[in-house]
Short mmCIF file of C-alpha atoms in Angstrom, two decimals:
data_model
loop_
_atom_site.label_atom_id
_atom_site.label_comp_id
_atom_site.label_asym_id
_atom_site.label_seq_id
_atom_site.Cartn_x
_atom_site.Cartn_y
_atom_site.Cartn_z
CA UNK A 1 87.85 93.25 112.86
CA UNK A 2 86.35 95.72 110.14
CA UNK A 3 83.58 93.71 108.63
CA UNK A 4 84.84 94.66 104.75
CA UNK A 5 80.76 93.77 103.33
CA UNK A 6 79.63 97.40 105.33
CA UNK A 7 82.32 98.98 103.31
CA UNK A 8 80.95 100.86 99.68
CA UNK A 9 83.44 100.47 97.32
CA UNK A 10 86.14 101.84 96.99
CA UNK A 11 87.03 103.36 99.82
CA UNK A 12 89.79 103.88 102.51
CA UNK A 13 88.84 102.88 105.53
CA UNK A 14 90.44 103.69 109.26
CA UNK A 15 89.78 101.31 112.29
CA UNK A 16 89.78 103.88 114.85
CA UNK A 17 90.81 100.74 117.47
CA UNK A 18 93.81 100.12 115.38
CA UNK A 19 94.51 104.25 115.24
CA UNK A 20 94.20 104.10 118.93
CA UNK A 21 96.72 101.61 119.68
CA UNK A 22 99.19 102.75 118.32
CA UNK A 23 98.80 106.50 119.50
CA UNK A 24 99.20 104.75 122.73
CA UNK A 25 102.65 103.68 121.97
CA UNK A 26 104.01 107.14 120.69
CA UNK A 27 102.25 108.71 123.71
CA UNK A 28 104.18 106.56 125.62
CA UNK A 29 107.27 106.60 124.23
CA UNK A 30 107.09 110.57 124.69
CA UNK A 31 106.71 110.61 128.08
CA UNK A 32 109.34 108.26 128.97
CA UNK A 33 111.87 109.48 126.90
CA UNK A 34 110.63 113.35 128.04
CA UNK A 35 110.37 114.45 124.34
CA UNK A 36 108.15 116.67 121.99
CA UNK A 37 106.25 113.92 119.03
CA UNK A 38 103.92 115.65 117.06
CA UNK A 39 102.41 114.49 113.86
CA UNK A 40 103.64 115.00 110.17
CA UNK A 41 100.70 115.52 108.15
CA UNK A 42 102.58 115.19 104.75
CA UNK A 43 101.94 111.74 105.97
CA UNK A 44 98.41 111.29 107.63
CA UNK A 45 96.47 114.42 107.28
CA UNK A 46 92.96 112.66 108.18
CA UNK A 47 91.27 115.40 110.22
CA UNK A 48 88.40 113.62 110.52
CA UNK A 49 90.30 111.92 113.11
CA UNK A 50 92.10 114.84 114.71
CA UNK A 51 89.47 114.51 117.97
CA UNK A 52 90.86 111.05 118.50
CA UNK A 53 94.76 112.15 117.97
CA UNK A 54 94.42 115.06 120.17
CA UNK A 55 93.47 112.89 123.10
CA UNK A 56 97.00 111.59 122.65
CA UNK A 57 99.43 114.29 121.22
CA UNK A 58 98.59 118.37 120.87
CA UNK A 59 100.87 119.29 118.20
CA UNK A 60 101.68 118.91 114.57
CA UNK A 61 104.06 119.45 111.71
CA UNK A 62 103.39 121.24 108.22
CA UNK A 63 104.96 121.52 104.95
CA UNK A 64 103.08 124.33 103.34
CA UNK A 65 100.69 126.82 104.18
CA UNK A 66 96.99 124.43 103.63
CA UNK A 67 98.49 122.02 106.27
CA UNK A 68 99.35 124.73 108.49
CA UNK A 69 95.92 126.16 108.46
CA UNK A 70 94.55 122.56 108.87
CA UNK A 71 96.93 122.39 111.69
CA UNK A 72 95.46 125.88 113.00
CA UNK A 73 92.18 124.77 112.38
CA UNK A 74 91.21 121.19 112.76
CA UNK A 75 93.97 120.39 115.41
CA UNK A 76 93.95 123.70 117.46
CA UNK A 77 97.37 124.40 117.48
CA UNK A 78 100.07 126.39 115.51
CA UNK A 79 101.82 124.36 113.58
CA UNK A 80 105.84 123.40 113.57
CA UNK A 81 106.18 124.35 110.00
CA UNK A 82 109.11 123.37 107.33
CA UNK A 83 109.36 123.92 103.60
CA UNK A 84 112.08 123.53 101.19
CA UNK A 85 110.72 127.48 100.19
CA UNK A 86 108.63 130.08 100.99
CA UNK A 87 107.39 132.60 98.45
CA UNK A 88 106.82 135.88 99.57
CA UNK A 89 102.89 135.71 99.17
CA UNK A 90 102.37 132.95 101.61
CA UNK A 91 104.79 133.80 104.45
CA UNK A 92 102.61 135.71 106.11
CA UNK A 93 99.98 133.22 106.26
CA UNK A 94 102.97 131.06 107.17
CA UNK A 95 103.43 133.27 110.18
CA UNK A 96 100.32 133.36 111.16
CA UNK A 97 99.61 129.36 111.18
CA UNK A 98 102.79 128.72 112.50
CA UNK A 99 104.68 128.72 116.24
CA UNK A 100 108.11 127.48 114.50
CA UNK A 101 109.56 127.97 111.20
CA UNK A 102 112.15 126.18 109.73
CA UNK A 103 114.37 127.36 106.92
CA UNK A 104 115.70 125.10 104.30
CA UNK A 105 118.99 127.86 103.52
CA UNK A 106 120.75 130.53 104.82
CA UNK A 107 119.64 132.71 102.10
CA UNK A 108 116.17 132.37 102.96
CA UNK A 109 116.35 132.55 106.61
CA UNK A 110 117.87 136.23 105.90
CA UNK A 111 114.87 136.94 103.66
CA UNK A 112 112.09 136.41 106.14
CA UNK A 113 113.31 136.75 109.55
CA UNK A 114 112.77 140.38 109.81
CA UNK A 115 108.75 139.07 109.02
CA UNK A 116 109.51 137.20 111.98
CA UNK A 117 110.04 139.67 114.28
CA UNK A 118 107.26 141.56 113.24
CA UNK A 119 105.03 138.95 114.14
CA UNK A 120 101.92 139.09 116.14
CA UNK A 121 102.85 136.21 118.40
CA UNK A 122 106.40 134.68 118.90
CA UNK A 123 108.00 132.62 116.12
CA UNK A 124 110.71 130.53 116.89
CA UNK A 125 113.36 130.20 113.60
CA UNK A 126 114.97 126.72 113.02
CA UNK A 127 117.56 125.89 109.90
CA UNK A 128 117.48 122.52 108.38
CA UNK A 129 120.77 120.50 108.30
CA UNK A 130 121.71 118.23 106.18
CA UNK A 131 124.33 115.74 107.99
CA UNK A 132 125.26 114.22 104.31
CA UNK A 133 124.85 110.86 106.17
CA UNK A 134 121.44 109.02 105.88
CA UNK A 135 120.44 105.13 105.88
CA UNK A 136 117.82 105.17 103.56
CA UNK A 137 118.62 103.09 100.23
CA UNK A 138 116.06 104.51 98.06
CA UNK A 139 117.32 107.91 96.05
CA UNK A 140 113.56 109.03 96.00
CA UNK A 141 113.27 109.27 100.05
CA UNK A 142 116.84 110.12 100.50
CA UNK A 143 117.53 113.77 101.30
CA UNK A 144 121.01 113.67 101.97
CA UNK A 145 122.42 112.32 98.44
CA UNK A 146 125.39 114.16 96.93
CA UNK A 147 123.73 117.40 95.81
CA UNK A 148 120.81 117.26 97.65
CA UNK A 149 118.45 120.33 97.87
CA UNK A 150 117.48 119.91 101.25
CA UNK A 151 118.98 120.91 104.03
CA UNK A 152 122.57 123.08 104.97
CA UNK A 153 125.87 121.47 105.26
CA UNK A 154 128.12 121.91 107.79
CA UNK A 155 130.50 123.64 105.51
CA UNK A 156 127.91 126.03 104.44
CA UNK A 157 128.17 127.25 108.26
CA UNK A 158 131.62 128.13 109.00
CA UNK A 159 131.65 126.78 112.89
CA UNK A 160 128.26 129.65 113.60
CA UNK A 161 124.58 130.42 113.32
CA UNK A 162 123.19 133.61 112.68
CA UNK A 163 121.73 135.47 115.61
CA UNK A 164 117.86 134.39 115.70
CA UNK A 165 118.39 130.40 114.81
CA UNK A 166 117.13 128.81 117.78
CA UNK A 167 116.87 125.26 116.72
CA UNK A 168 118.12 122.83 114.14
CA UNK A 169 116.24 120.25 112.29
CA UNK A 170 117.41 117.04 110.40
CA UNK A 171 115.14 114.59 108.38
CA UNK A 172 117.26 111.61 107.20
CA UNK A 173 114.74 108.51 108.41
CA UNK A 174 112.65 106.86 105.87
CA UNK A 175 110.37 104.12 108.11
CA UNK A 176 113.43 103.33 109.60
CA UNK A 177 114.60 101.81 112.78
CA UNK A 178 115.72 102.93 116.08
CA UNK A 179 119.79 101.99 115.34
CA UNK A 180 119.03 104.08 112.08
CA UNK A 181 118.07 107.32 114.50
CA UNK A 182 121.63 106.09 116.46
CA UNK A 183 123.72 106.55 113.71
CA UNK A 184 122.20 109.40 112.27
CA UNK A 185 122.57 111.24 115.41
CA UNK A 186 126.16 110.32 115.54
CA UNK A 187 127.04 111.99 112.43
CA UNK A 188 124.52 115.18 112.91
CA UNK A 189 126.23 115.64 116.61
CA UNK A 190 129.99 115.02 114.89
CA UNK A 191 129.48 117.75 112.02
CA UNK A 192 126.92 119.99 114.28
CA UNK A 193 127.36 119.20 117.88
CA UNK A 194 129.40 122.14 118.24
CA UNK A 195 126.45 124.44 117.76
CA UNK A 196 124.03 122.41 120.25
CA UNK A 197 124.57 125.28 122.98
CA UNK A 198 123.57 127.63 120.83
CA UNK A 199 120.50 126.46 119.99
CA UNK A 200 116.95 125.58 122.13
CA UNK A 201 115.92 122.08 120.62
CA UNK A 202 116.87 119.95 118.06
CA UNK A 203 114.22 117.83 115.52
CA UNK A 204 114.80 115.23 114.64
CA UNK A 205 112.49 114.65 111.90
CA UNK A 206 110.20 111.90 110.59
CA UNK A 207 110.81 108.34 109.40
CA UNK A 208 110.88 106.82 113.32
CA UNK A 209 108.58 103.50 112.57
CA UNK A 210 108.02 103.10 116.12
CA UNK A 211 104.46 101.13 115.65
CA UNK A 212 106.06 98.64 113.01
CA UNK A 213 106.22 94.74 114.69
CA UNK A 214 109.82 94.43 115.47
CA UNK A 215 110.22 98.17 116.25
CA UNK A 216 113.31 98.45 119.06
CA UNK A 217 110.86 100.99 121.35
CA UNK A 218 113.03 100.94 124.36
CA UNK A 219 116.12 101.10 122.58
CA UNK A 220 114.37 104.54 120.77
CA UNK A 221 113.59 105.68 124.24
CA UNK A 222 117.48 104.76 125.54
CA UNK A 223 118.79 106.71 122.76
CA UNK A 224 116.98 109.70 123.09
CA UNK A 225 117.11 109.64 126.69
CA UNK A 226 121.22 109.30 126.93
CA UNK A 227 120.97 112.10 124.06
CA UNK A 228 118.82 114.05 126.21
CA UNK A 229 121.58 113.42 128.94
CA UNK A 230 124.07 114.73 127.53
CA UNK A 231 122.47 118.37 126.22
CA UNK A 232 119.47 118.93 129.10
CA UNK A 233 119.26 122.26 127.69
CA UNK A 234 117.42 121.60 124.09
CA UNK A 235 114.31 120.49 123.83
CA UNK A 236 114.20 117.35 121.07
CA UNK A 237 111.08 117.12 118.74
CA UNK A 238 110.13 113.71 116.80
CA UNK A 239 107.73 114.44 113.63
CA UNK A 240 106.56 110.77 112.54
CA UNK A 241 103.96 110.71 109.91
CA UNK A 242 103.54 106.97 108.91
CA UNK A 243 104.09 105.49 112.81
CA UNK A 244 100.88 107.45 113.61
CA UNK A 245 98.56 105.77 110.58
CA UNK A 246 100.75 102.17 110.14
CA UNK A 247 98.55 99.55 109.56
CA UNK A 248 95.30 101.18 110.84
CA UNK A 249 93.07 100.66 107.77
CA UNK A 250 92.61 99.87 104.06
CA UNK A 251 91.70 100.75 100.84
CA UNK A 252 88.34 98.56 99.67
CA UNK A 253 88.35 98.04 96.11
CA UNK A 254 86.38 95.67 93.75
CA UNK A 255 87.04 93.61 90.75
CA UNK A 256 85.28 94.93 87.50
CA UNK A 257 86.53 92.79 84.79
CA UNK A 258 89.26 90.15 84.36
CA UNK A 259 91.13 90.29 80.65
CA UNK A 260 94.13 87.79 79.54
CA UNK A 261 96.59 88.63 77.63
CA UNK A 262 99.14 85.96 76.38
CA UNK A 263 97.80 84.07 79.57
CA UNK A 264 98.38 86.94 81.78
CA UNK A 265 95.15 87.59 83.83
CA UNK A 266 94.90 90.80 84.93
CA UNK A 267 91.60 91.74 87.23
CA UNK A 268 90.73 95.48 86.18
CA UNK A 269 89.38 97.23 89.54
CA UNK A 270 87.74 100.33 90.23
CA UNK A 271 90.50 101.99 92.02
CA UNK A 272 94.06 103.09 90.53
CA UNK A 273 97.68 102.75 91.17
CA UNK A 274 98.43 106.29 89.89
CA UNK A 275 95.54 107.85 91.19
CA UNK A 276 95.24 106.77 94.77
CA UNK A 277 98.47 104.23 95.28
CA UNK A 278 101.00 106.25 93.91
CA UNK A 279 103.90 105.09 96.30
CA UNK A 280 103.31 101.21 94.46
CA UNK A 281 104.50 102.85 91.40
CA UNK A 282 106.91 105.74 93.12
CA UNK A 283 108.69 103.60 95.44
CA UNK A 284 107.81 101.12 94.02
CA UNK A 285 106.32 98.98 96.34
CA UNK A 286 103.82 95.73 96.24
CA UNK A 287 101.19 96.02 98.66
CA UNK A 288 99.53 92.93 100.60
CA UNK A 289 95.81 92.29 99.71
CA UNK A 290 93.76 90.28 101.89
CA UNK A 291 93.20 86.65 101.53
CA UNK A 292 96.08 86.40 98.71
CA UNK A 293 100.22 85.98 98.35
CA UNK A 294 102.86 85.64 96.44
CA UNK A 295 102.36 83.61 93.13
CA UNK A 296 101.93 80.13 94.27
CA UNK A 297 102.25 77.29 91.48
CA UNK A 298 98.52 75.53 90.59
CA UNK A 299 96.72 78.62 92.20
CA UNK A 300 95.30 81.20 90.00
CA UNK A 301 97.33 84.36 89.43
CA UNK A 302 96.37 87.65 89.09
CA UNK A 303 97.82 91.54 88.04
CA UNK A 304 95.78 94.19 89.83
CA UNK A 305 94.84 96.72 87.26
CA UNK A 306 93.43 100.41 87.59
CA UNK A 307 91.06 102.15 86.41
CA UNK A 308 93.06 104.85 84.82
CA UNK A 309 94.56 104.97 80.92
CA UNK A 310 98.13 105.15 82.07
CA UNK A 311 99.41 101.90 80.48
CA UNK A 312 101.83 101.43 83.79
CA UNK A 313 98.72 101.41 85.83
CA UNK A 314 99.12 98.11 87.75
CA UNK A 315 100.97 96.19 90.21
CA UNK A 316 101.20 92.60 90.23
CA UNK A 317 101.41 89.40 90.97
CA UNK A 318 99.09 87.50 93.70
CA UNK A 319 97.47 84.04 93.83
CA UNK A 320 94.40 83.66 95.16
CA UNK A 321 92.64 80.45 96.39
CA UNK A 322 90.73 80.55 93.60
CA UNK A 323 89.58 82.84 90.00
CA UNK A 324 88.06 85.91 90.60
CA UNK A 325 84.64 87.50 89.19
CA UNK A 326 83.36 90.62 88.77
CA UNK A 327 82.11 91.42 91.82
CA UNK A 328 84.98 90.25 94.68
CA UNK A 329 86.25 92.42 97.07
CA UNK A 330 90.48 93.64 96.76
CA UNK A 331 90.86 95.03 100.25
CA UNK A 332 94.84 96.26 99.85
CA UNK A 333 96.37 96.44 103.21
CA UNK A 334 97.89 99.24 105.42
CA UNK A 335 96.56 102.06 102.93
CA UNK A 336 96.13 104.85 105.36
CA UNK A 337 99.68 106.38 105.84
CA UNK A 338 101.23 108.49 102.35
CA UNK A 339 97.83 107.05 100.24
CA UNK A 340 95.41 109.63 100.46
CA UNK A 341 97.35 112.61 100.76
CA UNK A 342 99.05 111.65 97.75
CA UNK A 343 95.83 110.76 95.56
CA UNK A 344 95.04 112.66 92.31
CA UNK A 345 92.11 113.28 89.77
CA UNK A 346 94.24 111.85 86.85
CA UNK A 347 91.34 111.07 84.32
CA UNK A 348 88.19 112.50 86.66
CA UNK A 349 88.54 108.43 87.87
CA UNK A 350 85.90 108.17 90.85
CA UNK A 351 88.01 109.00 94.06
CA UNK A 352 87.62 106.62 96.61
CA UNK A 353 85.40 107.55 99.26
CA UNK A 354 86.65 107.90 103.10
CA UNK A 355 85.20 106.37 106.27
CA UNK A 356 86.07 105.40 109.76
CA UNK A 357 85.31 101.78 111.63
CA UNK A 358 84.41 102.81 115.23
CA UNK A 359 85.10 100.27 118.05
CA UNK A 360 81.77 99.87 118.53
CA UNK A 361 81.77 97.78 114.79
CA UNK A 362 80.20 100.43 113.26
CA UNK A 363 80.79 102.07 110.03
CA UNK A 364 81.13 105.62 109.46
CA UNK A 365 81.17 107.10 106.09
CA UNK A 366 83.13 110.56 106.22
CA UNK A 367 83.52 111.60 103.06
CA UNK A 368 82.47 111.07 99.05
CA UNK A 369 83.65 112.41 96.56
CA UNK A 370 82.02 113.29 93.09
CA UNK A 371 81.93 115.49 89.63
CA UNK A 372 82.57 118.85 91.62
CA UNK A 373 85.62 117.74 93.63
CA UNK A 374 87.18 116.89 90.05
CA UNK A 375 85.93 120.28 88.57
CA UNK A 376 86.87 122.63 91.29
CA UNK A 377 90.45 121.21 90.73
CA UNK A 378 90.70 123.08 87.26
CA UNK A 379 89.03 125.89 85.75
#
């Protein structure tokens, strides 16, 4: 149990224990199911802790060319990269980082694979599909609504893949379930199973919650092994991002001032919404904060408010057992997975600073952040 009084304000912090677990459960899921899971770092790119995550998986996925160099870099291994574009000035930095590259279109596919080729070490070439089928309720996380930029239809294929495809790649899971992958795979292998012996291996994307209480594991590993059964020939790849950071640490924050207005108490912290919670106001989502719930009638009630001039800069509302001063802790829960990598300088606020509790109940601070971080971001 992170002992929150060690942690400086604000600050995300990881409990390596919690980190742990869970990269035992997507370990094993990968070797009884006899698949490729590597980590999406669009999600959790906390290299920090890449020591710890390489004791459990080798590989990784990118989505530009800075995460496959951090891939190259921090995790030691080329990266399994995907973009919705490349531009001509990065691909070959995109080679070089990268031991598969997926193409969003046809049209660009054509464009670089003769860069492929030309490679200094073998690139394998992957197209994105789009299976126009996809579970996820939310437009924002949705990639397969009508007109979707994402991903090639099956029409858009004629019944063949150019020479020098050698895998396909779907993303259609949002922190979904294991029935979710079912059905998904049911309409990808009904509009594309035609062209699965063709191809070397199939990914199948992020969005498998695996780690999430009430997570079907066996049923995951059943589908993908009966999947597995029927085309021995591919090799399938899983790239979860969230399963890998779910509930493994927090975001320490601390109450500066409480105002009222019209009887609505709002306690002003030193952390944002906009800045380093975006998803509460993308998504939008309200997160859990320790040690308070859902507005409960003769507790007090509280709106959590930034510390940034964007008037929409809050999320609210929680009762706590009683008011709150300047001074208390806001610890908001399960902070670790799409929070930081998502964080801005909006208004030079202070950026929270980033540490790790090791299992031996120790803190360690990682990172801080301070006047130059927010400088060297402009010019």
């Amino acid at each position: 149990m992170i002992d929150y009084t060690q942690i400086p304000s604000p600050c995300f912090v990881l409990d390596e224990k919690r980190l742990r677990e869970n990269l035992t459960l997507i370990r094993s899921v990968k070797e009884h199911a006899q698949v490729e899971i590597i980590l999406a770092f669009k999600a959790f790119a906390m290299w920090s802790v890449f020591p710890v995550i390489r004791e459990y998986i080798r590989y990784s996925t990118a989505s530009s060319v800075a995460e496959a160099q951090l891939a190259f870099e921090e995790m030691g291994n080329q990266a399994h990269t995907y973009a919705p574009v490349y531009s001509d000035r990065e691909f070959p930095s995109i080679l070089r980082y990268s031991s598969h590259v997926t193409f969003n279109s046809l049209s660009q596919f054509e464009h670089f694979y003769p860069q492929t080729q030309q490679a200094e070490h073998p690139v394998s070439c992957g197209l994105r599909i789009n299976p126009e089928y996809s579970s996820v309720s939310t437009d924002l996380y949705n990639p397969c609504s009508p007109g979707s930029r994402l991903g090639v239809t099956a029409g858009q294929l004629e019944d063949s893949l150019p020479a020098g495809i050698d895998g396909l790649h779907f993303h259609t899971l949002c922190e979904s379930q294991a029935e979710d992958l079912e059905q998904t795979l049911a309409a990808v292998e009904a509009k594309f199973g035609h062209l699965f012996n063709r191809i070397q291996w199939l990914n199948m994307g992020g969005g498998h919650l695996m780690t999430r209480k009430g997570y079907d594991v066996e049923q995951l590993i059943h589908i993908l092994k009966t999947f597995q059964a029927k085309y021995p020939h591919l090799q399938l790849i899983l790239e979860p991002g969230s399963a890998f950071a779910w509930e493994t640490g927090e975001l320490v924050s601390t109450v500066l001032d409480v105002v009222d207005n019209h009887g609505i108490k709002t306690a002003m912290l030193d952390v944002s919404f906009a800045c380093h919670m975006p998803d509460c106001l993308e998504m939008p989502y309200k997160p859990k904060i320790l040690g308070a719930g859902e507005p409960v009638p003769g507790k007090p009630v509280y709106r959590m408010g930034g510390n940034s001039c964007l008037s929409g800069d809050y999320v609210g509302d929680w009762s706590f057992d009683k008011p709150l001063q300047p001074g208390d802790r806001i610890v908001f829960m399960d902070m670790m997975h799409y929070t930081m990598v998502k964080t801005t300088y909006f208004n030079g606020v202070t950026h929270p600073s980033i540490g790790i509790w090791r299992p031996d109940n120790r803190f360690q601070l990682v990172r801080e952040f301070g006047y130059e971080d927010y400088k060297n971001r402009l010019s």
